[in-house]
Coordinates of C-alpha atoms in Angstrom, one line a residue:
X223 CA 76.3 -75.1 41.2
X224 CA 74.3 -72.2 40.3
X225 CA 74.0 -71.3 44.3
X226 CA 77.8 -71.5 44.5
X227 CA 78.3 -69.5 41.0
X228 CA 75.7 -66.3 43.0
X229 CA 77.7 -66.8 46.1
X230 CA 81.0 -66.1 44.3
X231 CA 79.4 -63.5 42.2
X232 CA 78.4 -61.7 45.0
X233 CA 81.6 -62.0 47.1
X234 CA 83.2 -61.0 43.9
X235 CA 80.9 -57.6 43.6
X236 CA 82.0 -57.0 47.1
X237 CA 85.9 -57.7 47.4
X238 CA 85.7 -55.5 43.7
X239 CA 83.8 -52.7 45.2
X240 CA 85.1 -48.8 46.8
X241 CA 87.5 -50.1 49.6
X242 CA 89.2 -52.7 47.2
X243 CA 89.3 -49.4 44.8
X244 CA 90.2 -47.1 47.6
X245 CA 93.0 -49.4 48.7
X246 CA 94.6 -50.6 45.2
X247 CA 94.3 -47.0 43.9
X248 CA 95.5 -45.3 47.3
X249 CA 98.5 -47.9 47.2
X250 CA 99.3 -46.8 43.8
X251 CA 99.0 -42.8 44.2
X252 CA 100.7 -43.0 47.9
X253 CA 104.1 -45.0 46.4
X254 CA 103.9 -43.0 43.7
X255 CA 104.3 -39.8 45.6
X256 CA 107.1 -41.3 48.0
X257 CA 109.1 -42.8 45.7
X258 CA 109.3 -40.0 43.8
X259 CA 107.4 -40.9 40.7
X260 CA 109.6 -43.9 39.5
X261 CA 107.4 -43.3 36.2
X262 CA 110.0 -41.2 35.2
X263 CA 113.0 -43.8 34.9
X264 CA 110.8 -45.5 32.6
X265 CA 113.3 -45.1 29.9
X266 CA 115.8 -46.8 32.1
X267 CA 114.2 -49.4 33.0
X268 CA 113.2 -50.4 29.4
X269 CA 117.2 -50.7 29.1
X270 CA 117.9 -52.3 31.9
X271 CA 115.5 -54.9 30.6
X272 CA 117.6 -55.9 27.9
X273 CA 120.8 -55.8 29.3
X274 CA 122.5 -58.7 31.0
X275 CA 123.9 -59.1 34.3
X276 CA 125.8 -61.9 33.8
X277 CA 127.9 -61.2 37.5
X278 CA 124.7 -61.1 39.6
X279 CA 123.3 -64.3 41.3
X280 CA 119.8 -65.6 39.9
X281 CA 117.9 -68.0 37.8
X282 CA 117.1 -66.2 35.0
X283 CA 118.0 -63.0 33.2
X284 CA 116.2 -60.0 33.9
X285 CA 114.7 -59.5 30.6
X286 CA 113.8 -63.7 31.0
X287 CA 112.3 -63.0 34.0
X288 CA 110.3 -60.0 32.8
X289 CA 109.3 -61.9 29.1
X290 CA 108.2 -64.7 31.9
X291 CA 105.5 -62.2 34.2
X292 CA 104.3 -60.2 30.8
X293 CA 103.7 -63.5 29.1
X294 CA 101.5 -64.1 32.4
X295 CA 100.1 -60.3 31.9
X296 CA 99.4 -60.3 28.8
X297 CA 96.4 -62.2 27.6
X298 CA 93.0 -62.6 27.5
X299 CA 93.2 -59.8 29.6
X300 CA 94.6 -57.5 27.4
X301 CA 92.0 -58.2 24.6
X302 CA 88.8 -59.8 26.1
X303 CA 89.3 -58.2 29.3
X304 CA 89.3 -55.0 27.9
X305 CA 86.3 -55.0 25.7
X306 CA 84.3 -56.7 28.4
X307 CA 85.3 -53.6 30.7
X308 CA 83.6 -51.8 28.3
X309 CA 80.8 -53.6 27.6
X310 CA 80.0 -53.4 31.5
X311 CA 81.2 -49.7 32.3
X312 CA 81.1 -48.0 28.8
X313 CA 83.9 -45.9 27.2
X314 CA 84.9 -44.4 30.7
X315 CA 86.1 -48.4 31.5
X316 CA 89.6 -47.6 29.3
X317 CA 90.6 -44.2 31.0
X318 CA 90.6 -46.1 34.5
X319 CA 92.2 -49.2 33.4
X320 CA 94.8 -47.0 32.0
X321 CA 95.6 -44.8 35.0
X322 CA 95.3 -48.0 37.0
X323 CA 98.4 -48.9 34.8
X324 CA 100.5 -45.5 34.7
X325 CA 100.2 -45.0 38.8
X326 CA 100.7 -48.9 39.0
X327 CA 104.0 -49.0 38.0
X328 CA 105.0 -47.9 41.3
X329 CA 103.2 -50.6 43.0
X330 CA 104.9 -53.2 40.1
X331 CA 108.5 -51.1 41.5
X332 CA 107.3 -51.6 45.1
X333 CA 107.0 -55.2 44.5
X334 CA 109.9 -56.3 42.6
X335 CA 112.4 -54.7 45.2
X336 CA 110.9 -56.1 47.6
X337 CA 110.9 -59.7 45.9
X338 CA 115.0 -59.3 45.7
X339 CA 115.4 -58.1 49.0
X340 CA 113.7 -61.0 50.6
X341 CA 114.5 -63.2 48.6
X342 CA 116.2 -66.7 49.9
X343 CA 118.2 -69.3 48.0
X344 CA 117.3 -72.6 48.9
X345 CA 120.2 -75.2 49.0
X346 CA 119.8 -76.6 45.5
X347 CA 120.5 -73.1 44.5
X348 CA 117.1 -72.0 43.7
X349 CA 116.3 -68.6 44.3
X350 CA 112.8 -68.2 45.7
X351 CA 111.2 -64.9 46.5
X352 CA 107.4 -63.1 46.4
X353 CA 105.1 -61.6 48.8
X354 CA 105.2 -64.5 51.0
X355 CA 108.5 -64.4 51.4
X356 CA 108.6 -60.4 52.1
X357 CA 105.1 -61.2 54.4
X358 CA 107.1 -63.3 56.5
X359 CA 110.6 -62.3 56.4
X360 CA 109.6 -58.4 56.3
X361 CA 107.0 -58.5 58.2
X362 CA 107.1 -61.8 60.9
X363 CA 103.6 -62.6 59.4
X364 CA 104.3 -66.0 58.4
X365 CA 100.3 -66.5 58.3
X366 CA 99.5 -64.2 55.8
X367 CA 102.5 -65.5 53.5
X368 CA 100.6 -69.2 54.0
X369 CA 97.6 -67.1 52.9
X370 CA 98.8 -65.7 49.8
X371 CA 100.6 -68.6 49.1
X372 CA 97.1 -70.6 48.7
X373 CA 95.2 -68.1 47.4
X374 CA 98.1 -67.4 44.3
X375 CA 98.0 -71.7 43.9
X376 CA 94.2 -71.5 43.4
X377 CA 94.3 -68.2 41.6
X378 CA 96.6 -70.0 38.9
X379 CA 93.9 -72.3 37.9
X380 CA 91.7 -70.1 37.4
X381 CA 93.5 -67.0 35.6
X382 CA 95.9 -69.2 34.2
X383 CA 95.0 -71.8 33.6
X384 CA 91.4 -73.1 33.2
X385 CA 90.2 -69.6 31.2
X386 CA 92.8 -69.5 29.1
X387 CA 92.1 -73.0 28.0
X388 CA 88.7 -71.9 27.3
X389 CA 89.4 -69.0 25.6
X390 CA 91.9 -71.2 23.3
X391 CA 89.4 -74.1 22.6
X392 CA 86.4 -71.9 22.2
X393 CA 88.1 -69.9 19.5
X394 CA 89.6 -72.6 17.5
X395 CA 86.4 -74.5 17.8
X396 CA 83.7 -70.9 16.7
X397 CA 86.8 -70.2 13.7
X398 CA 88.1 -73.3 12.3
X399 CA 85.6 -75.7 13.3
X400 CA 88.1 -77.8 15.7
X401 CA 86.8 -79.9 18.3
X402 CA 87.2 -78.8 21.9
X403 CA 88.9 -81.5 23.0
X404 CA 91.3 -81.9 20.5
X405 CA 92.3 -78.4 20.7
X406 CA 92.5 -78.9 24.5
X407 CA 95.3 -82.2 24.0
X408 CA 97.1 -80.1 22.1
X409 CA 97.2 -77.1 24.7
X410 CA 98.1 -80.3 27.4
X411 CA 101.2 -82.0 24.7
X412 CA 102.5 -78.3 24.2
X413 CA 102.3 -76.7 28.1
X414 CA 103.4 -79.8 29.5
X415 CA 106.9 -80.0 27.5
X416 CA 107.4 -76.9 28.8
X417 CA 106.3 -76.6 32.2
X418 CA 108.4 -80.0 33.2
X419 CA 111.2 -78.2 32.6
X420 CA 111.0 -76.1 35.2
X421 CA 111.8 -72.0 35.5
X422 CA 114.4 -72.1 33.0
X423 CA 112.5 -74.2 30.4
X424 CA 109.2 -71.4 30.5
X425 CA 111.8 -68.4 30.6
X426 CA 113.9 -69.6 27.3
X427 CA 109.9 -70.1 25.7
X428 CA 108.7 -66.9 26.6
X429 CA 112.1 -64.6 25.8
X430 CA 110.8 -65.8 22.5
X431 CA 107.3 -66.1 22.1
X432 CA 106.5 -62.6 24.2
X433 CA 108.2 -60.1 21.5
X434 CA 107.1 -61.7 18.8
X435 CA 103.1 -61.5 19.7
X436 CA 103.3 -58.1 21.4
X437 CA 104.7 -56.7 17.8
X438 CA 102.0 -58.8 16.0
X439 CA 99.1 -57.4 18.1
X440 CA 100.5 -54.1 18.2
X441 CA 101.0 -53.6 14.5
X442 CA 97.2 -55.0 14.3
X443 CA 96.1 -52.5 16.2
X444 CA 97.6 -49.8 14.4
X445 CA 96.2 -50.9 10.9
X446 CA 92.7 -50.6 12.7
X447 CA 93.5 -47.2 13.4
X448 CA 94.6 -46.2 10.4
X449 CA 91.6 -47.3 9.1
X450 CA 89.2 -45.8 12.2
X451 CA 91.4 -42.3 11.3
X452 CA 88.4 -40.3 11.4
X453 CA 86.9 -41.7 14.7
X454 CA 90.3 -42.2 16.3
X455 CA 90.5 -38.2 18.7
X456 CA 86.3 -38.7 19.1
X457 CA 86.8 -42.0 21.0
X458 CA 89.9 -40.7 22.9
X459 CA 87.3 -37.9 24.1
X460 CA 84.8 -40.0 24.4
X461 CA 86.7 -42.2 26.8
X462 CA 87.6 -39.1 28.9
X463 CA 84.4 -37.9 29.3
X464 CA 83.0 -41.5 30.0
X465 CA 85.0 -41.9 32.7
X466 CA 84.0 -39.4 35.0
X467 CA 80.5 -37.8 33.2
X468 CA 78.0 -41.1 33.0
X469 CA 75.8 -39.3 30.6
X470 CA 78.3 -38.8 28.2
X471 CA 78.3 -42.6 27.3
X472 CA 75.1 -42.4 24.9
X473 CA 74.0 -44.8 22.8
X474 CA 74.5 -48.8 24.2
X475 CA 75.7 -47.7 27.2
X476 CA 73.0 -45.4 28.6
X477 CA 72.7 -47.0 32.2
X478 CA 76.6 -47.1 33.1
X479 CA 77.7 -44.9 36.1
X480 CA 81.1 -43.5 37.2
X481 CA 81.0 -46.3 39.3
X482 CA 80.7 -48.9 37.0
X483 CA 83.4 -47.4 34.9
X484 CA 86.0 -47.1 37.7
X485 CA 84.7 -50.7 38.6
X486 CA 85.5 -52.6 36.3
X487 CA 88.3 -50.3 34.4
X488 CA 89.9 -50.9 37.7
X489 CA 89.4 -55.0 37.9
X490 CA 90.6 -55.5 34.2
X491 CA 93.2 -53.2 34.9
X492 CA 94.3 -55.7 37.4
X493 CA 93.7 -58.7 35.9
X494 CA 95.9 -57.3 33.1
X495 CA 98.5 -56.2 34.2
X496 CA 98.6 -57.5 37.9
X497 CA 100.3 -54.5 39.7
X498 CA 99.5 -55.3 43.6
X499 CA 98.6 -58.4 43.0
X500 CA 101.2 -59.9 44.3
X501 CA 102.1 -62.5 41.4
X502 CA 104.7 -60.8 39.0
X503 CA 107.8 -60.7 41.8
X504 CA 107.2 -64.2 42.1
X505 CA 109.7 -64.9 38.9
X506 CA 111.0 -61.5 39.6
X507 CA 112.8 -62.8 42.8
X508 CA 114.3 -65.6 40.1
X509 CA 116.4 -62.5 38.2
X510 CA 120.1 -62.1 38.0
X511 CA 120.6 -58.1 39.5
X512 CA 123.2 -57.7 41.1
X513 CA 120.8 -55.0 43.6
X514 CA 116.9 -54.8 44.1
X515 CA 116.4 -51.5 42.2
X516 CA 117.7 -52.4 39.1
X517 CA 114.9 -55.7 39.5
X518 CA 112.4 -53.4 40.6
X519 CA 113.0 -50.7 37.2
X520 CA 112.9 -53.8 35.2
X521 CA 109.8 -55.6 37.0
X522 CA 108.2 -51.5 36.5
X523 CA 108.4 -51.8 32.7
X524 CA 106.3 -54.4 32.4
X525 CA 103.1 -52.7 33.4
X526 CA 104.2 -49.8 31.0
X527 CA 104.1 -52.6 28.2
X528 CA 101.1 -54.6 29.2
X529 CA 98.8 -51.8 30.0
X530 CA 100.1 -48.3 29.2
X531 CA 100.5 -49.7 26.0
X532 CA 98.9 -52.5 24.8
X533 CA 95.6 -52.0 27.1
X534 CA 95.3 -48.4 25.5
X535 CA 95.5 -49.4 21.7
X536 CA 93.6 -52.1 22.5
X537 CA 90.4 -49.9 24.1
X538 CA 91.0 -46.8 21.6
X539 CA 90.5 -49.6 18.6
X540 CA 87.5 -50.9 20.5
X541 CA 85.7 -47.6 21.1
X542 CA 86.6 -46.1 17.7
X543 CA 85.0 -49.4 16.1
X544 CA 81.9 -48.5 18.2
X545 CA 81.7 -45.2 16.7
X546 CA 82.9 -45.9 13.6
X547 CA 80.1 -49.2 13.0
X548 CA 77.2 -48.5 15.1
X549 CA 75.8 -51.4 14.8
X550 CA 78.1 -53.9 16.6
X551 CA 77.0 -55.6 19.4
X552 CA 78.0 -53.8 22.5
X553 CA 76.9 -56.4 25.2
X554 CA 79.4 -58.9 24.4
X555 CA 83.4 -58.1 25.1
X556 CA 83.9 -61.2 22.6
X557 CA 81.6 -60.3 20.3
X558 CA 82.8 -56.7 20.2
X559 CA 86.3 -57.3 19.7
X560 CA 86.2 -59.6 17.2
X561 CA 83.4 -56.9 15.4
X562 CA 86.2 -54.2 15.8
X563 CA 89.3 -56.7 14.2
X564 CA 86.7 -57.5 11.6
X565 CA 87.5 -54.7 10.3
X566 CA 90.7 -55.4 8.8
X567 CA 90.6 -57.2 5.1
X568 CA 91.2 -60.3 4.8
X569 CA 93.8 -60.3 7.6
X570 CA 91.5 -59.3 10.7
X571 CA 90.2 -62.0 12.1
X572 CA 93.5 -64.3 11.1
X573 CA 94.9 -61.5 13.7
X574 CA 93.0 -61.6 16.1
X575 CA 93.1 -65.6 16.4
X576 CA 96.8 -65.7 16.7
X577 CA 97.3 -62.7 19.3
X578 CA 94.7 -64.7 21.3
X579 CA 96.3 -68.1 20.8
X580 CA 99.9 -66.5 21.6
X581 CA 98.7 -64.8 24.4
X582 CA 96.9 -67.5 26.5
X583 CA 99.3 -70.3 25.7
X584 CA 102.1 -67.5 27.2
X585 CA 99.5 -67.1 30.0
X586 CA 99.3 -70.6 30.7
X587 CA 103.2 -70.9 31.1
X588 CA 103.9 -68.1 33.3
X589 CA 101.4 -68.8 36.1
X590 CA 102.2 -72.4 36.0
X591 CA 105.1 -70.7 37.5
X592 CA 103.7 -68.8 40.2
X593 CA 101.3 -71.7 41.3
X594 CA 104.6 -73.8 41.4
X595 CA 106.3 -71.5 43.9
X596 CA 103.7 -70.8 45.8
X597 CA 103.0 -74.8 46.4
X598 CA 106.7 -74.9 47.1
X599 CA 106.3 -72.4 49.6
X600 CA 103.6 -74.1 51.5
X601 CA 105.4 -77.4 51.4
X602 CA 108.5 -75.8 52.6
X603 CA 106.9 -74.6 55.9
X604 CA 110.0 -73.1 57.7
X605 CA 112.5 -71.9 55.1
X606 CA 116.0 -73.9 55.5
X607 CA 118.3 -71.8 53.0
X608 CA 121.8 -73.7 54.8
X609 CA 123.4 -76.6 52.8
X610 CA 122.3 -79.5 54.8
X611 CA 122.0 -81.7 51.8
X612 CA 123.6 -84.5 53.5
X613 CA 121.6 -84.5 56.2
X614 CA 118.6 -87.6 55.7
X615 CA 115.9 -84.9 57.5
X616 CA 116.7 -82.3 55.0
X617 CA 117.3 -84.9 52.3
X618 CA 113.2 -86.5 52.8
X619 CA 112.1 -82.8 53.2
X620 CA 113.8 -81.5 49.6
X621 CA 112.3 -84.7 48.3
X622 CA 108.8 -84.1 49.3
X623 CA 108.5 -80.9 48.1
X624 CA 109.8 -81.6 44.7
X625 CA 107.3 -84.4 44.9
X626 CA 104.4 -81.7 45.9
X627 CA 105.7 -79.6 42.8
X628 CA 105.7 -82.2 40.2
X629 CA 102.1 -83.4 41.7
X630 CA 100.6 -79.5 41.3
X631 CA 102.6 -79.7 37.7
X632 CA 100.8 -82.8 36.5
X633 CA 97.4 -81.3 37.7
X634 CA 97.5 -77.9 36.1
X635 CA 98.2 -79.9 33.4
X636 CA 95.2 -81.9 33.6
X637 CA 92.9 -78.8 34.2
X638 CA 94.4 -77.7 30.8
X639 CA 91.9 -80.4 29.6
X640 CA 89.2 -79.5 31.4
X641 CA 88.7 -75.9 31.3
X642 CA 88.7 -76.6 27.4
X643 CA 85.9 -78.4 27.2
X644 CA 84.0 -77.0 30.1
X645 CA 81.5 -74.0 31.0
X646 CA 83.8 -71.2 32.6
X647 CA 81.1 -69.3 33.6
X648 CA 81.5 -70.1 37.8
X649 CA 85.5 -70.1 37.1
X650 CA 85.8 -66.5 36.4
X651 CA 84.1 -65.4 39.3
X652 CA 85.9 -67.6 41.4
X653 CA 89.4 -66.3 39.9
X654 CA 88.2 -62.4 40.5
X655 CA 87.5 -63.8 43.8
X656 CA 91.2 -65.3 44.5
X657 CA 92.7 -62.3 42.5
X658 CA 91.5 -59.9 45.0
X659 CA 92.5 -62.3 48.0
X660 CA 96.0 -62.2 46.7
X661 CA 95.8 -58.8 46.3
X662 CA 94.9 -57.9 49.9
X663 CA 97.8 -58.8 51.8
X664 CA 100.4 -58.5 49.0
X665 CA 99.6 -54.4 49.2
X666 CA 99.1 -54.0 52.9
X667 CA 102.7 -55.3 52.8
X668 CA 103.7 -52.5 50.1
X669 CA 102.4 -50.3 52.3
X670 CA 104.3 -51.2 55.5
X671 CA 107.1 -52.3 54.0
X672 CA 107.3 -48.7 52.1
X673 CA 110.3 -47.5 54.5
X674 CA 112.4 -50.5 53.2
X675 CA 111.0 -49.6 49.7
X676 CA 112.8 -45.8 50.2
X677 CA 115.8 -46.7 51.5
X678 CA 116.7 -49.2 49.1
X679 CA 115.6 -46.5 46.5
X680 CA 117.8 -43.7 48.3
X681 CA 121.0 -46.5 48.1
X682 CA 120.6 -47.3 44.4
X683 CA 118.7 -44.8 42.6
X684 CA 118.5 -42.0 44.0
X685 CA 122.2 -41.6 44.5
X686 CA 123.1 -42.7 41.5
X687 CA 124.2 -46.0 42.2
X688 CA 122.1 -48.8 40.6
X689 CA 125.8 -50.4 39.2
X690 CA 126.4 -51.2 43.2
X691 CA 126.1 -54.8 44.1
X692 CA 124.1 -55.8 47.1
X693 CA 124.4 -58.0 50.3
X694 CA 122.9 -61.4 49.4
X695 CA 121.1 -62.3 52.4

């Protein structure tokens, strides 16, 4: 085990390094500059997200569909993640985590037109979509969708699965004194009356569950602030300089390098918020629009939540904690976050427990979904979208895959249980691993697909039209 866990480690250190960089970052800056900088709808697309389309074909609302990928976004990610960024790369860690979020709502744009445009409804009605479907049907690369397809349903018990359950039982167990395991039938009674139900079931859980612990943790954060007043402009300064003047760290984090910073800034920057990874238009593809673009503005605002957002608070409390209380333990993203909510009487660490509670359980649900749709996908092999539902061929196919589903249901259930009670350790470089797999093809199909991307965006948006219905295909 401890060969494999080096073997990943290292293939993890590689697929993170300057060309994964190079190519996540390039993706970001390039669509941002041809589509115009679609940061600046921002504001409409936070509207669009809570308005209803109740004429447009879809399984979901839009704002379902978007409560759906941010309760997959935000997580462990958002809190851990972040504060182990910094612990590894130093201040500097939060400035490119950041950016990766701002330039990455282009990419998050990119991906959720693209989802709707290639979308395909199956006969049942279901409306299936993602970068497989726009690797194939975009792009004739049927191979690569198969690809991305098994690296997103491996990916999902990892990320999704698996760590979250960890990160649940371990803190129950460190708080309150709850056994693992009993904290890990619990996650298993809960996730599994939810994730049976299907799309629909997950969507109506997280239109409630994602508002409610976004507000919590954000209004946690700002109480830390207003007590880190003093230290709050030092560590925004601090961050800045970090990021791109190694020296300028100081203190614990003498050692880190621009490198580093970017490094893993970038990865948890990912892992939060998932822009170009390719998992996100997987439930976008599941929205009633009635035309990409308005999918795509919605799917856009979801990085500006997770990471523009939250991810900043998040590392500005961190770092002012650092400066603030110099002796907390830098080494430890864990240990350092739950120094810095600490800090809140009586209330802090109460806080900080049910923001990570909330936020891995939401985890859980949404990338049961992805890892659903992507086993249906590879189960599907060619995509039949005509009503032959009395036909016995197509009848034993539609009944196979919904077997396959069901199967993958009841063992990301089961993994629940055992990434509770288990050592992690080998997991989460295996999940970096898959995360940059997925990533890989899912942005060289952004990339050549970008054409599409425009003209879709000249049709709706840019002339004013995003009230136009589109074609179904």
């Amino acid at each position: 085990m401890e060969q494999i866990n080096v073997f990943f480690e290292d293939l993890s250190s590689l697929l993170w390094g300057w060309p994964m960089i190079v190519l996540l970052l390039g993706t970001h800056l390039f669509l941002t500059i041809r589509l115009k900088f679609p940061q600046r709808k921002i504001g409409t697309a936070i509207r669009l997200s809570v308005s209803r389309d109740n004429n447009a074909t879809g399984d979901v609302s839009q704002f379902g569909a978007l409560a759906t990928a941010l309760a997959a976004t935000i997580g462990t990610g958002n809190i851990i993640g972040v504060a182990t960024a910094i612990s590894l790369g130093g201040p500097g860690a939060v400035l490119w985590c950041w950016l990766t979020g701002v330039f990455g709502i282009s990419t998050k744009y990119a991906e959720g037109l693209l989802a709707i445009k290639y979308r395909v409804k199956t006969p049942d009605g279901k409306m299936l979509g993602g970068p497989m479907y726009a690797l194939e049907r975009g792009l004739g690369w049927k191979w690569a969708g198969v690809l991305f397809a098994l690296f997103t349903a491996i990916a999902a018990f990892g990320i999704g699965n698996t760590v979250q359950a960890n990160a649940m039982s371990t803190l129950t167990f460190e708080t309150y004194g709850i056994p693992q395991y009993l904290t890990g039938l619990v996650i298993c009674l809960l996730a599994g009356a939810v994730i049976l139900g299907g799309v629909k079931s997950i969507a109506r859980v997280c239109t409630m569950l994602v508002p409610f612990m976004a507000i919590f943790y954000v209004l946690g954060c700002i109480a830390i602030l207003f007590i880190n007043g003093t230290y709050v402009w030092p560590a925004i300064r601090l961050i800045c300089e970090s990021a791109f003047t190694p020296a300028a760290a100081g203190g614990g984090f003498v050692g880190t390098t621009v490198m580093m910073a970017a490094r893993y800034g970038i990865a948890r920057g990912l892992f939060s918020n998932e822009s170009g990874m390719g998992s996100a238009p997987i439930v976008a593809a599941a929205a009633q629009t009635r035309n990409p673009v308005r999918q795509a503005l919605v799917s856009a605002s979801g990085t500006f939540w997770d990471t523009v957002v939250i991810c900043a608070l998040t590392g500005i409390v961190i770092v002012s904690s650092i400066i603030a209380y110099p002796d907390i333990d830098y080494s430890n993203g864990a240990v350092l976050t739950k120094a810095a909510f600490s800090k809140i009487p009586y209330i802090g660490a109460p806080l900080l427990s049910i923001g990570l509670l909330t936020f891995a359980f939401s985890t859980i649900l949404g990338w049961s979904y992805y890892g659903e749709r992507a086993v249906e996908y590879l189960a599907r092999g060619k995509q039949d979208t005509k009503d032959n539902t009395a036909d016995s061929t197509s009848r034993a196919k539609a009944a196979r895959v919904k077997g396959t589903v069901n199967s993958y249901r009841v063992l990301y259930i089961i993994a629940l249980f055992i990434g509770s009670i288990m050592n992690l350790g080998i997991v989460w470089n295996i999940a970096d691993c898959m995360n940059a797999l997925m990533a890989i093809p899912n942005l060289l199909s952004l990339l050549l697909l970008s054409g599409v991307i425009v003209k879709e965006t000249r049709e709706y948006l840019w002339s004013g039209q995003l009230d136009k219905e589109m074609e179904e295909n």
